[in-house]
mmCIF file of C-alpha atoms in Angstrom:
data_model
loop_
_atom_site.group_PDB
_atom_site.id
_atom_site.type_symbol
_atom_site.label_atom_id
_atom_site.label_comp_id
_atom_site.label_asym_id
_atom_site.label_seq_id
_atom_site.Cartn_x
_atom_site.Cartn_y
_atom_site.Cartn_z
ATOM 1 C CA ASN C 141 -137.007 54.376 -14.317
ATOM 2 C CA ARG C 142 -135.498 56.747 -12.106
ATOM 3 C CA GLY C 143 -135.018 54.047 -9.154
ATOM 4 C CA ASN C 144 -133.016 51.531 -7.924
ATOM 5 C CA HIS C 145 -135.180 48.624 -8.405
ATOM 6 C CA ASN C 146 -135.850 46.726 -11.533
ATOM 7 C CA PHE C 147 -139.220 46.020 -12.644
ATOM 8 C CA ASN C 148 -140.296 42.474 -14.353
ATOM 9 C CA ASP C 149 -143.546 42.098 -16.383
ATOM 10 C CA PHE C 150 -144.124 45.677 -16.658
ATOM 11 C CA TYR C 151 -147.456 47.063 -18.705
ATOM 12 C CA ALA C 152 -147.783 50.858 -20.079
ATOM 13 C CA GLY C 153 -151.095 51.810 -20.439
ATOM 14 C CA THR C 154 -153.709 54.312 -21.131
ATOM 15 C CA TRP C 155 -156.941 54.666 -19.707
ATOM 16 C CA VAL C 156 -159.895 56.645 -21.381
ATOM 17 C CA ASP C 157 -163.278 57.743 -20.513
ATOM 18 C CA SER C 158 -164.337 59.663 -23.287
ATOM 19 C CA ASP C 159 -167.457 60.658 -22.239
ATOM 20 C CA LEU C 160 -168.543 61.633 -25.708
ATOM 21 C CA GLY C 161 -171.324 64.210 -25.654
ATOM 22 C CA SER C 162 -174.253 62.199 -23.112
ATOM 23 C CA TYR C 163 -172.155 59.980 -21.384
ATOM 24 C CA LEU C 164 -174.721 57.410 -20.723
ATOM 25 C CA ASP C 165 -175.354 56.111 -24.136
ATOM 26 C CA ASP C 166 -171.652 55.450 -25.183
ATOM 27 C CA TYR C 167 -170.155 51.959 -26.871
ATOM 28 C CA VAL C 168 -166.654 51.112 -27.386
ATOM 29 C CA GLY C 169 -164.181 48.928 -29.504
ATOM 30 C CA CYS C 170 -160.646 48.975 -31.001
ATOM 31 C CA ASN C 171 -159.337 48.261 -33.887
ATOM 32 C CA VAL C 172 -156.153 45.300 -33.755
ATOM 33 C CA GLY C 173 -154.141 46.166 -36.568
ATOM 34 C CA GLN C 174 -154.442 50.213 -36.384
ATOM 35 C CA ASN C 175 -153.547 50.087 -32.417
ATOM 36 C CA LEU C 176 -157.219 52.093 -31.609
ATOM 37 C CA GLY C 177 -159.355 52.057 -29.069
ATOM 38 C CA TYR C 178 -162.333 54.200 -29.558
ATOM 39 C CA THR C 179 -165.758 55.493 -28.222
ATOM 40 C CA TYR C 180 -168.778 56.061 -30.167
ATOM 41 C CA ASN C 181 -172.253 56.782 -29.714
ATOM 42 C CA GLY C 182 -174.946 53.615 -29.142
ATOM 43 C CA ASP C 183 -177.168 54.728 -31.525
ATOM 44 C CA ASN C 184 -177.317 57.853 -34.523
ATOM 45 C CA ASP C 185 -178.451 60.813 -31.711
ATOM 46 C CA ASP C 186 -176.483 61.808 -29.181
ATOM 47 C CA GLN C 187 -179.499 63.128 -27.453
ATOM 48 C CA GLY C 188 -179.485 65.553 -24.371
ATOM 49 C CA ALA C 189 -178.224 68.850 -23.083
ATOM 50 C CA THR C 190 -174.498 67.855 -23.360
ATOM 51 C CA GLY C 191 -174.907 65.460 -26.732
ATOM 52 C CA TYR C 192 -174.103 66.023 -30.360
ATOM 53 C CA GLY C 193 -177.236 65.095 -31.984
ATOM 54 C CA ILE C 194 -177.892 63.134 -35.175
ATOM 55 C CA ASN C 195 -174.345 61.661 -36.795
ATOM 56 C CA PRO C 196 -172.539 62.046 -33.196
ATOM 57 C CA PRO C 197 -168.390 61.638 -33.638
ATOM 58 C CA ALA C 198 -166.258 59.004 -32.550
ATOM 59 C CA GLN C 199 -163.196 59.847 -30.249
ATOM 60 C CA GLY C 200 -160.540 57.307 -30.194
ATOM 61 C CA LEU C 201 -156.812 56.757 -29.026
ATOM 62 C CA VAL C 202 -154.239 55.414 -31.218
ATOM 63 C CA TYR C 203 -150.931 54.369 -29.891
ATOM 64 C CA LEU C 204 -147.996 55.382 -32.237
ATOM 65 C CA ASN C 205 -144.841 53.845 -31.542
ATOM 66 C CA GLN C 206 -146.066 50.190 -30.032
ATOM 67 C CA SER C 207 -148.424 47.670 -30.541
ATOM 68 C CA MET C 208 -151.573 47.452 -28.603
ATOM 69 C CA SER C 209 -151.474 43.890 -26.365
ATOM 70 C CA LYS C 210 -154.962 44.505 -24.775
ATOM 71 C CA PHE C 211 -158.035 46.277 -24.967
ATOM 72 C CA LEU C 212 -160.260 46.231 -22.187
ATOM 73 C CA TYR C 213 -163.933 47.801 -21.451
ATOM 74 C CA TYR C 214 -165.070 48.401 -18.107
ATOM 75 C CA ASN C 215 -168.730 49.821 -16.953
ATOM 76 C CA ASN C 216 -168.890 52.443 -14.402
ATOM 77 C CA ASP C 217 -170.114 50.499 -11.411
ATOM 78 C CA GLY C 218 -168.629 47.790 -8.745
ATOM 79 C CA THR C 219 -169.158 44.774 -10.386
ATOM 80 C CA GLN C 220 -166.589 41.966 -11.526
ATOM 81 C CA ILE C 221 -166.466 44.142 -14.882
ATOM 82 C CA GLY C 222 -166.263 47.295 -13.735
ATOM 83 C CA ASN C 223 -163.926 50.477 -11.739
ATOM 84 C CA PRO C 224 -160.804 48.890 -10.418
ATOM 85 C CA SER C 225 -160.374 49.508 -6.784
ATOM 86 C CA SER C 226 -157.269 48.363 -5.968
ATOM 87 C CA GLY C 227 -153.027 48.129 -7.358
ATOM 88 C CA PRO C 228 -154.168 44.346 -7.762
ATOM 89 C CA ASP C 229 -157.233 45.416 -10.142
ATOM 90 C CA TYR C 230 -155.436 47.813 -12.211
ATOM 91 C CA TYR C 231 -152.556 45.728 -12.642
ATOM 92 C CA ASN C 232 -155.248 42.618 -13.697
ATOM 93 C CA TYR C 233 -156.873 44.820 -16.153
ATOM 94 C CA LEU C 234 -153.768 45.669 -18.065
ATOM 95 C CA ARG C 235 -153.068 42.218 -18.209
ATOM 96 C CA GLY C 236 -156.544 41.407 -19.522
ATOM 97 C CA ILE C 237 -157.601 39.706 -16.468
ATOM 98 C CA TRP C 238 -161.002 40.681 -14.682
ATOM 99 C CA LYS C 239 -161.231 41.598 -10.593
ATOM 100 C CA ASP C 240 -162.466 38.055 -10.034
ATOM 101 C CA ASN C 241 -158.830 36.998 -11.383
ATOM 102 C CA VAL C 242 -160.959 35.673 -14.430
ATOM 103 C CA PRO C 243 -158.800 35.988 -18.182
ATOM 104 C CA MET C 244 -160.706 37.974 -20.767
ATOM 105 C CA THR C 245 -162.874 35.937 -23.099
ATOM 106 C CA PHE C 246 -164.088 36.190 -26.907
ATOM 107 C CA GLY C 247 -167.841 37.230 -27.054
ATOM 108 C CA GLY C 248 -170.576 38.287 -24.729
ATOM 109 C CA ASP C 249 -169.153 40.729 -22.231
ATOM 110 C CA GLY C 250 -165.782 38.919 -21.954
ATOM 111 C CA ASN C 251 -166.100 37.481 -18.581
ATOM 112 C CA GLY C 252 -168.451 34.840 -19.733
ATOM 113 C CA SER C 253 -171.776 35.720 -19.819
ATOM 114 C CA GLY C 254 -174.182 37.796 -22.271
ATOM 115 C CA PHE C 255 -174.726 36.756 -26.033
ATOM 116 C CA GLY C 256 -171.879 35.137 -28.094
ATOM 117 C CA ALA C 257 -169.833 34.400 -24.846
ATOM 118 C CA THR C 258 -167.246 32.002 -24.998
ATOM 119 C CA THR C 259 -164.229 30.263 -22.958
ATOM 120 C CA ASP C 260 -162.093 31.154 -25.516
ATOM 121 C CA LEU C 261 -158.981 33.396 -24.256
ATOM 122 C CA SER C 262 -158.940 37.076 -25.592
ATOM 123 C CA ASN C 263 -156.661 39.782 -25.748
ATOM 124 C CA TYR C 264 -159.058 42.619 -27.319
ATOM 125 C CA MET C 265 -162.263 43.247 -26.306
ATOM 126 C CA PHE C 266 -165.322 44.408 -29.288
ATOM 127 C CA PRO C 267 -162.387 44.095 -32.177
ATOM 128 C CA GLY C 268 -165.368 43.961 -34.658
ATOM 129 C CA THR C 269 -163.486 41.763 -37.679
ATOM 130 C CA THR C 270 -159.608 43.229 -36.493
ATOM 131 C CA ASP C 271 -158.093 40.722 -34.048
ATOM 132 C CA PRO C 272 -156.663 38.125 -35.959
ATOM 133 C CA ALA C 273 -157.017 35.459 -33.153
ATOM 134 C CA PHE C 274 -160.593 35.220 -34.477
ATOM 135 C CA PRO C 275 -160.638 35.259 -38.509
ATOM 136 C CA GLY C 276 -164.026 35.866 -39.627
ATOM 137 C CA GLN C 277 -165.602 36.579 -36.278
ATOM 138 C CA VAL C 278 -167.415 39.774 -35.467
ATOM 139 C CA TRP C 279 -167.852 40.879 -31.672
ATOM 140 C CA THR C 280 -168.752 44.047 -31.046
ATOM 141 C CA GLU C 281 -171.005 45.782 -28.390
ATOM 142 C CA LEU C 282 -174.125 45.546 -30.816
ATOM 143 C CA THR C 283 -173.368 41.478 -31.220
ATOM 144 C CA ALA C 284 -172.731 41.063 -27.334
ATOM 145 C CA GLY C 285 -176.418 42.831 -27.310
ATOM 146 C CA ASN C 286 -174.633 45.341 -24.715
ATOM 147 C CA VAL C 287 -176.974 48.183 -23.490
ATOM 148 C CA PRO C 288 -174.963 51.567 -24.005
ATOM 149 C CA SER C 289 -173.989 53.171 -20.936
ATOM 150 C CA ASP C 290 -171.013 55.119 -19.028
ATOM 151 C CA ARG C 291 -168.065 53.087 -20.933
ATOM 152 C CA ARG C 292 -164.159 53.201 -19.905
ATOM 153 C CA PHE C 293 -161.409 51.456 -21.827
ATOM 154 C CA LEU C 294 -157.653 50.853 -20.728
ATOM 155 C CA MET C 295 -155.286 49.902 -23.525
ATOM 156 C CA SER C 296 -151.928 48.268 -22.869
ATOM 157 C CA ALA C 297 -148.443 47.978 -24.418
ATOM 158 C CA GLU C 298 -146.813 44.880 -24.116
ATOM 159 C CA PRO C 299 -144.906 43.762 -20.721
ATOM 160 C CA PHE C 300 -141.465 44.467 -20.833
ATOM 161 C CA SER C 301 -138.462 44.662 -18.452
ATOM 162 C CA LEU C 302 -137.575 48.298 -17.038
ATOM 163 C CA ASN C 303 -134.467 47.953 -14.888
ATOM 164 C CA SER C 304 -133.160 51.123 -13.430
ATOM 165 C CA GLY C 305 -132.009 53.760 -15.591
ATOM 166 C CA ASP C 306 -133.914 52.299 -18.434
ATOM 167 C CA VAL C 307 -136.225 54.813 -20.510
ATOM 168 C CA TYR C 308 -139.632 53.942 -22.266
ATOM 169 C CA GLU C 309 -141.587 55.843 -24.376
ATOM 170 C CA LEU C 310 -145.728 55.572 -25.373
ATOM 171 C CA ASP C 311 -146.764 57.628 -28.089
ATOM 172 C CA TYR C 312 -150.122 58.144 -28.629
ATOM 173 C CA ALA C 313 -152.632 60.317 -30.540
ATOM 174 C CA PHE C 314 -156.366 61.089 -29.602
ATOM 175 C CA VAL C 315 -157.913 61.189 -33.066
ATOM 176 C CA PHE C 316 -161.853 62.546 -33.631
ATOM 177 C CA ALA C 317 -164.200 61.887 -36.715
ATOM 178 C CA TRP C 318 -167.655 62.540 -37.490
ATOM 179 C CA ASP C 319 -170.020 60.004 -38.879
ATOM 180 C CA SER C 320 -170.819 60.785 -42.358
#
C-alpha cells in the first residue's frame, strides 16, 4: 500500500472468464481444500468452430499462498446474479454477496432459487462435496439443474487490514487438464 490511507476489510480476488472452447456451454466449480476454482464443459462434446470436440479440457485457478475464502460464479447478463456494474457490486461479490445485497446461499443458483436451494449461508458455490460446512452434501451445476452458459467466477482471499506501507502477495497458478 503506497498510499497514506489504511484499509480495513480489504479483499484480494481474482476474476476468471475462461471461455473454454465454445464459451456458451461452460460450467464452473471449486474444490475448497485445494483452493481451486475451475471451468469445465457442460457436456462431453465442446461443439463449434472454437470448440475442443470430444473429451474437452478443464481450466482452473489455484491459490498457492492463501486460502480461498469465497468462490462465486455469475452469468454474463444483467440479472441479480449477473455481471457486476458498480464498485459496491464488485466488493459484495468478493464477500459472497449478490447485487441485491443478499448473501450467497447453499444449493440451487446460490441466490435462493433453483433445484436444491436452501437458506443456509455458504462461502463456496458448486464445491461438489468439498465444502467442510456441508459434509456429505453435493452441489454442482449439474445437481442444481443449470443450463451451461457463458460463466465467469470470482475467487477471493480472507479480508485483512492493508495499512500504509504494507505488502500483500497473492500467488496463483493457472492449471489445465484434459478429460480422460
